[in-house]
Coordinates of C-alpha atoms and ligand atoms in Angstrom, one line a residue:
M805 CA 2.4 -24.0 -25.5
E806 CA 5.7 -26.0 -25.7
Q807 CA 6.5 -25.0 -22.1
F808 CA 6.1 -27.7 -19.4
L809 CA 3.1 -26.8 -17.4
N810 CA 1.6 -28.8 -14.6
P811 CA -2.0 -30.0 -15.4
E812 CA -3.7 -27.5 -13.1
I813 CA -1.8 -24.6 -14.7
K814 CA -2.5 -25.9 -18.1
S815 CA -6.2 -26.3 -17.6
F816 CA -6.4 -22.8 -16.0
I817 CA -4.8 -21.2 -19.1
L818 CA -6.8 -23.3 -21.6
S819 CA -10.2 -22.6 -20.0
Y820 CA -9.6 -18.8 -20.2
Q821 CA -8.1 -19.0 -23.7
E822 CA -11.4 -20.6 -24.7
L823 CA -13.4 -17.9 -22.9
F824 CA -11.4 -14.9 -24.1
S825 CA -10.6 -16.0 -27.7
P826 CA -7.3 -14.2 -28.0
N827 CA -5.4 -14.3 -31.2
S828 CA -2.5 -16.0 -29.4
V829 CA -1.1 -17.0 -26.0
C830 CA 2.3 -15.9 -24.8
I831 CA 3.8 -17.4 -21.7
C832 CA 6.1 -14.7 -20.1
N833 CA 9.6 -15.6 -19.1
G834 CA 10.4 -12.4 -17.3
S835 CA 13.4 -11.6 -19.5
D836 CA 14.7 -8.1 -20.3
E837 CA 14.1 -8.8 -24.0
E838 CA 10.4 -9.6 -23.2
Y839 CA 10.2 -6.3 -21.2
D840 CA 11.7 -4.4 -24.1
R841 CA 9.2 -6.0 -26.5
M842 CA 6.3 -4.8 -24.3
I843 CA 7.7 -1.3 -24.3
Q844 CA 8.1 -1.4 -28.1
L845 CA 4.5 -2.6 -28.4
M846 CA 3.3 0.3 -26.3
I847 CA 5.3 2.8 -28.2
E848 CA 3.8 1.5 -31.5
S849 CA 0.3 1.7 -30.2
G850 CA 0.7 5.2 -28.9
T851 CA 0.4 4.1 -25.2
A852 CA 4.0 5.0 -24.3
E853 CA 6.8 7.2 -25.3
R854 CA 10.5 6.9 -24.4
L855 CA 12.1 9.3 -22.0
A856 CA 15.8 9.6 -21.3
N857 CA 17.7 7.0 -19.3
N858 CA 15.6 4.0 -20.4
N859 CA 12.6 5.6 -18.7
I860 CA 9.1 5.3 -20.2
L861 CA 6.1 7.6 -20.0
V862 CA 2.6 6.1 -20.3
R863 CA -0.6 8.1 -20.5
S864 CA -3.7 6.3 -19.4
D865 CA -7.3 7.2 -20.4
P866 CA -8.4 10.1 -18.2
Q867 CA -11.3 7.8 -17.1
D868 CA -8.9 5.2 -15.7
V869 CA -6.5 6.8 -13.3
A870 CA -7.1 5.2 -9.8
R871 CA -8.4 2.3 -7.9
V872 CA -12.2 1.9 -8.2
E873 CA -13.4 1.0 -4.7
D874 CA -17.1 1.1 -5.6
R875 CA -16.4 -1.5 -8.4
T876 CA -14.4 -3.7 -6.1
F877 CA -16.1 -6.8 -4.8
I878 CA -15.5 -9.6 -2.3
C879 CA -17.4 -12.6 -3.5
S880 CA -17.3 -14.9 -0.5
V881 CA -19.8 -17.7 -0.4
K882 CA -21.5 -16.1 2.7
E883 CA -22.3 -12.4 2.7
E884 CA -21.4 -12.1 6.3
D885 CA -17.8 -13.2 5.5
A886 CA -17.4 -10.1 3.3
G887 CA -18.7 -7.9 6.2
P888 CA -19.9 -4.4 6.3
T889 CA -16.9 -2.6 4.7
N890 CA -16.8 -4.6 1.4
N891 CA -19.2 -4.8 -1.6
W892 CA -20.5 -8.3 -1.8
V893 CA -21.9 -10.3 -4.7
E894 CA -22.7 -14.0 -4.4
P895 CA -19.8 -15.8 -6.2
S896 CA -21.8 -17.7 -8.9
E897 CA -23.7 -14.6 -9.7
M898 CA -20.5 -12.6 -10.2
K899 CA -18.9 -15.5 -12.2
D900 CA -21.9 -15.8 -14.5
K901 CA -21.9 -12.1 -15.0
L902 CA -18.2 -11.9 -15.7
N903 CA -18.1 -15.0 -17.8
G904 CA -20.7 -13.4 -20.0
L905 CA -18.8 -10.1 -20.2
M906 CA -15.4 -11.8 -20.6
S907 CA -16.5 -13.9 -23.5
G908 CA -14.4 -13.0 -26.5
A909 CA -13.0 -10.0 -24.6
M910 CA -9.4 -10.6 -25.9
M911 CA -10.3 -10.9 -29.5
G912 CA -7.6 -9.5 -31.7
R913 CA -5.1 -9.4 -28.8
V914 CA -2.5 -11.6 -27.2
M915 CA -3.3 -13.3 -23.9
Y916 CA -0.1 -13.0 -21.8
V917 CA 0.4 -15.6 -19.1
I918 CA 2.4 -14.1 -16.2
P919 CA 3.8 -16.6 -13.7
F920 CA 4.9 -14.7 -10.6
C921 CA 5.9 -15.1 -7.0
M922 CA 4.9 -12.7 -4.2
G923 CA 7.9 -12.7 -1.8
P924 CA 11.5 -13.9 -2.2
L925 CA 11.7 -16.9 -4.6
G926 CA 11.8 -20.1 -2.5
S927 CA 10.9 -18.5 0.8
D928 CA 8.4 -20.3 3.0
Y929 CA 6.6 -16.9 3.3
S930 CA 6.0 -16.6 -0.4
Y931 CA 2.9 -17.4 -2.5
Y932 CA 2.6 -17.9 -6.2
G933 CA 0.2 -16.5 -8.7
I934 CA -0.5 -16.6 -12.4
Q935 CA -2.0 -13.5 -14.0
L936 CA -3.6 -13.7 -17.4
T937 CA -3.8 -10.3 -19.1
D938 CA -4.2 -8.7 -22.5
S939 CA -2.2 -5.6 -21.5
P940 CA 1.5 -5.2 -22.3
Y941 CA 1.5 -2.4 -19.7
V942 CA 0.6 -4.9 -17.1
V943 CA 3.3 -7.3 -18.2
A944 CA 5.9 -4.6 -18.0
N945 CA 4.7 -3.4 -14.6
M946 CA 4.5 -7.0 -13.2
K947 CA 8.1 -7.5 -14.2
K948 CA 9.1 -4.6 -11.9
M949 CA 6.6 -5.3 -9.1
T950 CA 6.9 -9.1 -8.7
R951 CA 9.4 -11.9 -9.1
M952 CA 8.0 -12.8 -12.5
G953 CA 8.9 -15.4 -15.1
Q954 CA 10.5 -18.7 -15.6
K955 CA 11.8 -19.3 -12.0
A956 CA 8.4 -18.6 -10.5
L957 CA 6.8 -20.9 -13.0
D958 CA 9.3 -23.7 -12.2
L959 CA 8.6 -23.4 -8.5
M960 CA 4.9 -23.3 -9.2
N961 CA 5.1 -26.4 -11.4
E962 CA 6.7 -28.1 -8.5
Y963 CA 4.5 -26.9 -5.6
G964 CA 1.2 -26.7 -7.5
N965 CA -0.6 -24.0 -5.5
F966 CA -1.2 -20.7 -7.2
V967 CA -3.6 -17.8 -7.0
R968 CA -5.6 -17.4 -10.2
C969 CA -5.5 -13.8 -11.4
V970 CA -7.5 -13.0 -14.5
H971 CA -7.4 -9.6 -16.1
T972 CA -8.7 -8.0 -19.2
V973 CA -8.9 -4.4 -20.3
A974 CA -12.1 -5.7 -22.0
Y975 CA -11.7 -4.0 -25.3
P976 CA -12.0 -6.7 -27.9
L977 CA -10.7 -5.9 -31.4
S978 CA -13.5 -7.5 -33.3
E979 CA -14.1 -6.9 -37.0
G980 CA -13.7 -3.2 -37.8
V981 CA -12.8 -2.1 -34.3
K982 CA -9.6 0.0 -34.1
D983 CA -7.4 -0.1 -31.0
V984 CA -6.9 2.9 -28.8
P985 CA -3.8 3.9 -26.8
W986 CA -5.3 3.0 -23.5
P987 CA -8.2 0.5 -23.8
C988 CA -10.5 0.3 -20.8
R989 CA -14.2 0.3 -20.0
E990 CA -16.8 2.3 -18.1
D991 CA -18.2 -0.8 -16.4
K992 CA -15.3 -2.1 -14.4
Y993 CA -15.3 -5.1 -12.0
I994 CA -12.5 -6.0 -9.6
A995 CA -13.8 -9.2 -8.1
H996 CA -12.2 -11.4 -5.5
F997 CA -13.2 -15.0 -4.6
P998 CA -11.5 -15.7 -1.2
E999 CA -12.5 -19.4 -0.9
T1000 CA -11.1 -20.3 -4.3
R1001 CA -8.3 -17.8 -4.2
E1002 CA -9.3 -16.2 -7.5
I1003 CA -9.3 -12.7 -8.8
L1004 CA -11.2 -11.5 -11.9
S1005 CA -10.5 -8.0 -13.0
F1006 CA -12.4 -6.5 -15.9
G1007 CA -12.2 -3.1 -17.7
S1008 CA -9.4 -1.2 -16.1
G1009 CA -5.7 -1.1 -16.9
Y1010 CA -4.5 1.0 -14.0
G1011 CA -2.5 0.3 -10.8
G1012 CA -4.2 -1.8 -8.2
N1013 CA -7.1 -2.6 -10.5
A1014 CA -4.8 -4.3 -13.0
L1015 CA -1.5 -5.3 -11.3
L1016 CA -3.2 -8.1 -9.5
G1017 CA -0.2 -9.2 -7.4
K1018 CA -0.5 -6.0 -5.4
K1019 CA -3.7 -5.0 -3.6
C1020 CA -5.9 -7.8 -5.0
F1021 CA -3.5 -10.7 -4.1
A1022 CA -1.0 -9.5 -1.6
L1023 CA -3.7 -7.7 0.5
R1024 CA -7.3 -8.8 -0.2
I1025 CA -6.7 -12.5 -1.0
A1026 CA -3.6 -12.8 1.3
S1027 CA -5.5 -11.3 4.2
C1028 CA -8.0 -14.2 3.9
I1029 CA -5.1 -16.7 3.7
A1030 CA -3.4 -15.0 6.7
K1031 CA -6.6 -15.2 8.8
D1032 CA -6.9 -18.9 8.0
E1033 CA -3.3 -19.6 8.7
G1034 CA -2.7 -17.3 11.6
W1035 CA -0.5 -14.5 10.2
L1036 CA -0.9 -10.9 9.0
A1037 CA -1.0 -9.5 5.5
E1038 CA -0.9 -5.7 6.0
H1039 CA -0.8 -2.4 4.2
M1040 CA 2.6 -1.6 5.8
L1041 CA 6.0 -0.4 4.9
I1042 CA 9.1 -2.1 6.4
I1043 CA 12.3 -0.3 7.3
K1044 CA 15.5 -1.1 9.0
I1045 CA 16.9 1.7 11.1
T1046 CA 20.5 1.8 12.2
D1047 CA 21.7 4.2 15.0
P1048 CA 25.1 5.8 15.2
N1049 CA 26.3 2.9 17.4
E1050 CA 25.3 0.4 14.6
V1051 CA 22.4 -0.9 16.6
T1052 CA 19.6 -1.9 14.3
R1053 CA 15.8 -2.1 14.7
T1054 CA 13.2 -3.0 12.1
V1055 CA 9.8 -1.3 12.0
A1056 CA 6.6 -2.0 10.1
A1057 CA 4.2 0.9 9.6
A1058 CA 0.6 1.2 8.4
F1059 CA -0.5 4.4 6.7
P1060 CA -3.3 4.8 4.2
S1061 CA -2.5 5.2 0.4
A1062 CA -0.6 8.3 -0.5
C1063 CA 0.1 9.3 3.1
G1064 CA 3.9 9.2 2.7
K1065 CA 4.7 5.6 3.1
T1066 CA 7.3 5.7 0.3
N1067 CA 8.8 8.9 1.8
L1068 CA 9.2 7.3 5.2
A1069 CA 10.4 4.0 3.6
M1070 CA 13.2 5.7 1.7
M1071 CA 13.9 8.5 4.2
Q1072 CA 17.2 10.2 4.2
P1073 CA 17.6 11.0 7.9
S1074 CA 18.5 14.6 8.9
L1075 CA 20.4 13.3 12.0
A1076 CA 24.0 12.5 11.4
G1077 CA 25.0 8.8 11.9
W1078 CA 21.5 7.4 11.4
K1079 CA 20.6 5.2 8.5
V1080 CA 17.2 4.1 7.2
E1081 CA 17.1 1.2 4.7
V1082 CA 14.0 0.1 2.9
I1083 CA 12.6 -3.4 2.8
G1084 CA 9.1 -2.5 1.6
D1085 CA 7.0 0.6 1.0
D1086 CA 3.5 -0.7 0.8
I1087 CA 2.8 -4.3 1.9
A1088 CA 4.1 -6.5 4.7
W1089 CA 3.4 -10.2 5.4
M1090 CA 4.1 -11.0 9.0
K1091 CA 4.3 -14.4 10.7
S1092 CA 5.2 -15.3 14.2
N1093 CA 7.8 -18.0 14.9
D1094 CA 7.7 -20.5 17.8
K1095 CA 9.5 -18.0 20.0
G1096 CA 6.5 -15.6 19.6
E1097 CA 8.6 -13.2 17.5
L1098 CA 7.1 -11.5 14.5
Y1099 CA 9.0 -11.8 11.2
A1100 CA 8.1 -10.0 8.0
I1101 CA 8.7 -10.0 4.3
N1102 CA 7.8 -7.5 1.6
P1103 CA 5.9 -9.6 -1.0
E1104 CA 6.6 -7.1 -3.7
A1105 CA 9.7 -6.6 -5.8
G1106 CA 9.3 -3.0 -6.7
F1107 CA 7.8 0.3 -5.9
F1108 CA 4.6 1.8 -7.4
G1109 CA 4.9 5.2 -5.8
V1110 CA 3.0 8.5 -6.2
A1111 CA 5.0 10.9 -8.3
P1112 CA 3.5 14.3 -7.5
G1113 CA 5.2 15.7 -4.4
T1114 CA 8.3 13.6 -4.8
S1115 CA 11.4 15.7 -5.1
K1116 CA 15.1 16.0 -4.1
K1117 CA 13.9 17.7 -1.0
T1118 CA 11.0 15.4 0.0
N1119 CA 12.6 12.1 -1.0
P1120 CA 16.1 12.2 -2.5
N1121 CA 16.4 8.4 -2.4
A1122 CA 13.3 8.0 -4.4
M1123 CA 14.6 10.5 -6.9
N1124 CA 17.8 8.5 -7.3
T1125 CA 15.8 5.3 -7.5
I1126 CA 13.7 6.5 -10.4
R1127 CA 16.4 8.2 -12.4
Q1128 CA 16.5 5.2 -14.8
N1129 CA 14.7 2.1 -15.9
T1130 CA 11.4 3.4 -14.6
I1131 CA 7.8 3.4 -16.0
F1132 CA 6.1 6.7 -15.3
T1133 CA 2.3 6.8 -15.7
N1134 CA 0.4 10.0 -16.1
T1135 CA 3.2 12.5 -15.4
G1136 CA 4.0 15.4 -17.6
S1137 CA 7.3 15.6 -19.5
E1138 CA 9.8 17.9 -21.1
D1139 CA 12.8 16.9 -23.2
G1140 CA 12.8 13.4 -22.0
K1141 CA 12.4 14.2 -18.4
P1142 CA 9.3 13.3 -16.4
I1143 CA 7.7 16.2 -14.6
W1144 CA 5.1 16.7 -11.9
E1145 CA 3.8 19.1 -9.3
G1146 CA 6.3 19.4 -6.6
I1147 CA 9.3 18.0 -8.5
D1148 CA 10.9 21.4 -8.8
S1149 CA 9.7 24.9 -9.6
F1150 CA 8.2 24.9 -13.1
A1151 CA 9.8 28.3 -13.8
H1152 CA 12.7 27.1 -15.9
F1153 CA 10.6 24.7 -18.0
K1154 CA 9.4 26.1 -21.2
N1155 CA 7.6 23.4 -23.0
I1156 CA 6.0 21.0 -20.5
I1157 CA 3.7 18.5 -22.1
T1158 CA 1.1 17.5 -19.5
W1159 CA -0.2 14.1 -18.7
K1160 CA -3.1 14.9 -21.0
K1161 CA -0.6 15.5 -23.8
V1162 CA -1.1 19.2 -24.2
L1163 CA 1.3 22.0 -23.8
H1164 CA 1.2 23.2 -20.2
D1165 CA -0.1 26.7 -20.0
G1166 CA -0.8 26.8 -16.2
S1167 CA -4.5 26.2 -16.6
D1168 CA -4.4 22.5 -15.8
K1169 CA -2.2 20.0 -13.8
V1170 CA 1.1 18.8 -15.3
A1171 CA 0.6 15.4 -13.8
H1172 CA -2.5 13.6 -12.6
P1173 CA -2.5 13.7 -8.7
N1174 CA -2.3 9.8 -8.8
A1175 CA 0.5 9.7 -11.3
R1176 CA 2.9 6.9 -10.5
F1177 CA 6.3 5.6 -11.0
T1178 CA 7.0 1.8 -11.2
V1179 CA 10.5 0.8 -10.5
S1180 CA 12.3 -2.3 -9.4
A1181 CA 13.5 -2.3 -5.8
N1182 CA 17.0 -3.1 -7.1
E1183 CA 17.3 0.4 -8.4
C1184 CA 17.0 1.8 -4.9
P1185 CA 20.3 3.0 -3.4
V1186 CA 19.0 2.4 0.2
L1187 CA 17.5 -1.1 -0.3
S1188 CA 18.3 -3.2 2.7
N1189 CA 20.3 -6.3 2.2
D1190 CA 17.5 -8.2 4.0
F1191 CA 15.2 -7.4 1.0
N1192 CA 15.6 -11.0 -0.3
N1193 CA 16.0 -12.6 3.1
L1194 CA 14.1 -15.9 2.8
K1195 CA 13.5 -15.9 6.5
G1196 CA 12.2 -12.3 6.7
V1197 CA 13.2 -9.7 9.2
K1198 CA 12.3 -9.5 12.9
I1199 CA 9.8 -6.7 13.5
D1200 CA 10.7 -4.7 16.7
A1201 CA 7.8 -2.2 16.5
I1202 CA 4.6 -1.5 14.6
L1203 CA 3.7 2.1 13.7
V1204 CA 0.3 3.3 12.6
G1205 CA -0.6 6.7 11.3
G1206 CA -2.9 8.7 9.2
R1207 CA -3.1 12.2 7.9
R1208 CA -4.8 14.2 10.7
D1209 CA -4.5 17.9 11.1
E1210 CA -5.6 17.9 14.7
I1211 CA -6.0 15.9 17.9
I1212 CA -3.4 13.2 17.4
P1213 CA 0.0 13.9 18.8
L1214 CA 3.2 13.6 16.8
V1215 CA 3.9 10.2 18.4
F1216 CA 2.7 8.1 21.3
Q1217 CA 3.3 4.5 22.3
T1218 CA 0.3 2.5 23.4
F1219 CA 0.3 0.9 26.9
D1220 CA 0.0 -2.6 25.5
A1221 CA -0.6 -4.5 22.3
Q1222 CA -4.4 -4.8 22.8
E1223 CA -4.7 -1.0 23.1
G1224 CA -2.4 -0.8 20.1
V1225 CA -4.8 -2.9 18.1
L1226 CA -7.7 -0.6 19.0
I1227 CA -5.6 2.4 18.1
G1228 CA -4.7 0.7 14.8
A1229 CA -8.4 0.2 14.2
S1230 CA -9.1 3.8 14.9
L1231 CA -7.1 5.2 12.0
T1232 CA -8.7 7.8 9.9
S1233 CA -7.4 9.6 6.9
E1234 CA -8.2 12.1 4.3
M1235 CA -9.1 10.4 1.0
T1236 CA -6.4 10.9 -1.6
A1237 CA -6.2 10.6 -5.4
A1238 CA -5.1 6.9 -5.1
A1239 CA -8.8 6.0 -5.1
K1240 CA -11.6 7.3 -7.2
G1241 CA -13.8 9.4 -4.9
T1242 CA -13.8 12.6 -2.9
V1243 CA -10.3 13.8 -2.3
G1244 CA -9.9 15.4 1.2
K1245 CA -12.9 13.7 2.8
V1246 CA -11.9 12.2 6.1
R1247 CA -12.9 8.6 6.5
R1248 CA -12.3 5.7 8.9
D1249 CA -9.6 3.5 7.7
P1250 CA -8.7 0.8 10.2
F1251 CA -5.1 -0.2 9.9
A1252 CA -5.2 1.5 6.5
M1253 CA -6.9 -1.6 5.3
L1254 CA -10.5 -0.4 4.7
P1255 CA -10.2 -0.9 0.9
F1256 CA -7.9 -4.0 1.2
C1257 CA -9.3 -6.3 3.9
G1258 CA -10.7 -9.3 2.0
Y1259 CA -13.1 -10.4 4.8
N1260 CA -15.4 -9.2 7.6
M1261 CA -13.7 -6.3 9.4
G1262 CA -15.0 -7.6 12.7
D1263 CA -13.2 -10.9 12.1
Y1264 CA -10.2 -8.8 11.1
F1265 CA -10.2 -7.0 14.5
K1266 CA -10.6 -10.3 16.2
H1267 CA -7.7 -11.7 14.3
W1268 CA -5.4 -8.8 15.4
L1269 CA -6.5 -9.3 19.0
A1270 CA -5.8 -13.0 18.7
M1271 CA -2.3 -12.1 17.5
S1272 CA -1.7 -9.5 20.2
E1273 CA 0.5 -11.7 22.4
R1274 CA 2.9 -12.0 19.6
L1275 CA 2.9 -8.3 18.7
P1276 CA 5.8 -5.9 19.4
A1277 CA 5.5 -2.4 20.8
I1278 CA 2.9 -0.3 18.9
F1279 CA 3.2 3.5 18.3
H1280 CA 0.9 6.0 16.7
V1281 CA 2.5 8.7 14.6
N1282 CA 1.0 11.8 12.9
W1283 CA 3.3 14.0 10.8
F1284 CA 0.4 16.1 9.6
R1285 CA -0.7 18.2 12.6
K1286 CA -1.6 21.8 11.7
D1287 CA -1.8 25.0 13.8
K1288 CA -4.7 27.4 14.0
D1289 CA -3.5 29.1 10.8
G1290 CA -3.3 25.9 8.9
N1291 CA 0.5 25.6 8.9
F1292 CA 2.1 22.2 9.4
M1293 CA 3.5 21.9 12.9
W1294 CA 6.1 19.3 12.0
P1295 CA 8.5 19.4 9.0
G1296 CA 8.2 15.7 8.3
F1297 CA 10.4 13.8 5.7
G1298 CA 14.0 13.4 6.8
E1299 CA 13.2 15.1 10.2
N1300 CA 11.0 12.2 11.0
I1301 CA 14.2 10.4 12.1
R1302 CA 13.8 12.3 15.4
V1303 CA 10.5 10.5 16.0
L1304 CA 12.2 7.2 15.1
E1305 CA 15.0 8.0 17.4
W1306 CA 12.6 8.4 20.3
I1307 CA 10.9 5.2 19.3
F1308 CA 14.3 3.5 19.2
G1309 CA 15.1 4.8 22.7
R1310 CA 11.8 3.4 24.0
L1311 CA 12.5 0.0 22.5
K1312 CA 15.9 0.0 24.2
G1313 CA 14.3 1.1 27.4
E1314 CA 16.2 4.4 27.5
Y1315 CA 13.4 6.9 27.4
E1316 CA 10.8 7.0 30.1
G1317 CA 8.4 9.2 28.2
K1318 CA 5.3 10.8 29.8
K1319 CA 2.2 8.9 30.5
T1320 CA -1.1 10.3 29.2
P1321 CA -4.5 8.7 29.1
I1322 CA -3.9 7.4 25.6
G1323 CA -0.4 6.2 26.0
T1324 CA 3.2 7.4 26.4
V1325 CA 4.3 10.5 24.6
P1326 CA 7.9 11.9 24.6
K1327 CA 9.1 14.2 27.4
V1328 CA 10.2 17.3 25.6
E1329 CA 13.7 16.9 27.0
E1330 CA 14.0 13.4 25.6
F1331 CA 13.4 14.5 22.1
N1332 CA 16.4 15.3 19.9
V1333 CA 16.1 18.8 18.6
K1334 CA 19.7 19.4 17.6
G1335 CA 19.7 21.3 14.4
L1336 CA 15.9 21.4 14.2
D1337 CA 14.4 24.7 13.0
E1338 CA 13.3 26.6 16.1
K1339 CA 9.9 27.2 14.6
Y1340 CA 9.3 23.5 15.2
S1341 CA 11.2 22.8 18.4
K1342 CA 9.3 25.5 20.2
Q1343 CA 6.0 23.8 19.4
L1344 CA 7.0 20.4 20.7
S1345 CA 4.9 20.5 23.9
E1346 CA 1.9 21.4 21.7
L1347 CA 2.7 18.5 19.4
F1348 CA 2.9 16.0 22.3
K1349 CA -0.2 17.4 24.0
V1350 CA -3.2 15.2 24.5
D1351 CA -6.4 17.2 24.6
T1352 CA -8.6 15.0 26.8
D1353 CA -11.9 16.6 25.7
A1354 CA -11.0 16.1 22.0
Y1355 CA -9.8 12.6 22.6
M1356 CA -13.0 11.8 24.6
E1357 CA -14.9 12.8 21.5
F1358 CA -12.5 10.8 19.4
F1359 CA -13.4 7.6 21.2
E1360 CA -17.1 8.4 21.3
E1361 CA -17.0 8.9 17.5
L1362 CA -15.0 5.6 17.2
E1363 CA -17.7 3.9 19.2
S1364 CA -20.5 5.2 17.0
Y1365 CA -18.5 4.3 13.9
F1366 CA -18.3 0.7 15.1
Q1367 CA -22.0 0.8 16.1
S1368 CA -23.0 2.1 12.7
L1369 CA -21.6 -1.0 10.9
D1370 CA -23.4 -4.3 10.8
F1371 CA -20.6 -6.8 11.6
K1372 CA -23.2 -9.6 11.6
G1373 CA -22.2 -10.6 15.1
R1374 CA -18.4 -10.7 14.4
F1375 CA -17.4 -7.5 16.2
P1376 CA -15.1 -8.2 19.2
S1377 CA -16.7 -7.2 22.5
E1378 CA -13.1 -6.6 23.7
F1379 CA -13.1 -3.4 21.6
N1380 CA -15.9 -2.0 23.8
D1381 CA -13.9 -2.8 26.9
L1382 CA -10.8 -1.2 25.4
I1383 CA -12.7 2.0 24.5
N1384 CA -14.1 2.2 28.0
Q1385 CA -10.6 1.7 29.4
F1386 CA -9.4 4.8 27.3
K1387 CA -12.5 6.8 28.2
N1388 CA -12.1 6.1 31.9
R1389 CA -8.6 7.3 31.9
L1390 CA -9.6 10.4 30.0
A1391 CA -12.4 11.1 32.4
N1392 CA -10.1 10.7 35.4
A1393 CA -7.5 12.9 33.8
N1394 CA -10.1 15.6 33.2
S1395 CA -11.1 15.6 36.8
S1396 CA -7.4 16.0 37.9
P1397 CA -5.8 18.1 35.1
K1398 CA -2.4 18.0 36.8
S1399 CA -2.0 14.3 36.0
L1400 CA -1.4 15.4 32.4
Ligands
SAT216 O1 -3.8 0.5 -5.4 S1 -2.7 1.1 -6.1 O2 -1.8 0.0 -6.3 O3 -3.2 1.6 -7.3 C1 -2.0 2.3 -5.2 C2 -2.5 2.6 -3.8 O4 -3.7 2.8 -3.6 O5 -1.7 2.6 -2.9
MN217 MN1 -0.8 1.3 -0.8

């Protein structure tokens, strides 16, 4: 190590070098040459192949394709600090276990040291990390997803503080063991230590399990830092919207994994004169200033998006973003082109090789449903010029949403921030392929943070309530309503600009909306339907309808969900009052149906 390293960084690296016993240590500088070297290594080991336009296709082991929530642990000193929604193991027990398992785990491999920064380099919002890993795939992905390399290291050397991120695929090449294209393990551990700001990840090379800057650091650990310091680390996209009069508003939006965050973030509006620019598609760090305004940054530097379903029709800006310099993981391919379900019709493809590396004969999927693209934000044609703004951007509204085929209207604004917090906490979603588990199962997912909140969810609710005076307007959106025959009632994608337009109008005080027991929905006549397929415009009143009986049940179910969890005394009693507030309004509306 000829590099200058401050003593804390040095001893962190040396202690793990001793534990892991790698052949050598490489301190990453984040250069393009280094990236190319990682790609070359992956090609030589059979992990990757080159596609056209400097794109890369990587195939993972079919056992290692998604986040593993049942193997994800919050190892806070006290069990009650992890709360009822996290797996907890006492920190020294987990460390002993992992120290044992990690001993010699990098034998025959290189230990890469990745210095990185989450957030714009030099911003007061940003936090630093060092990830140790034996995976060239992780090094290449971290280069796209974080500000990684020499500059981050220089700043860290100066400021000292960094989150310790330790990762191994845990496939040591001891005497006689041959490497495989995608080394991983059955017994995975993704362990977080909130008090000491450490992450230990063992046995998986995929996505959020292995790119530790993302969910592990920027959400689980950062949510703990944010609670302590009075800000918010959230599973939210950030977009800047400009109307035809050049008025801009910035919006942060929480949706669970694989519910269309990247599509909304890179939306190409169907309404002329409107512009949507992306600041982030997955994570927002939001802090309030002394004027009580909320400012946000995207801590990430790239996009790790779901490939299946992405097409010129659903997300043309994403398609332009990933044309070149992109890492595709678990997609299919033909003639140097990455391919997945929904990209196009397969009819004109003749020789698709699937993600499992066999010729596609229609019997199996072309891409794994959680196949991903990793691309630097700089490749995105609609990246906002505030992306690197050291001061962040002022957030004018918060949107929350899920994937619900009934009950929830297309859009409504909550009456105040406290009610907005309860509505954010009421999010539910169908499980998707982003996490190992039952796809399609509806589950509770407060603020889309169920798998990502690094502490007791009761404290998390309290933290949101404590922030409520500094919160902007809150809206709930649901693009996924279906009719009785199972057809989507709203076209979504670029047409969602119509919903944003109504939100815009609300923020500017132009639309009165219609009050319902749950909040304010659009009046049909306020909603811009110019050019909208009649099939949808004639369903608007249905899409804005609030079924009081169904909503009464919704709040009753929410109440029983909260009661079913043991928050260890940390549940905010204000939530019960808020639920009663909603229920009373629903009951009153039921006794006088005309008020709807
Ligand atoms: O956690 S991942 O980074 O693999 C993706 C997601 O769940 O959004
Ligand atoms: Mn996500």
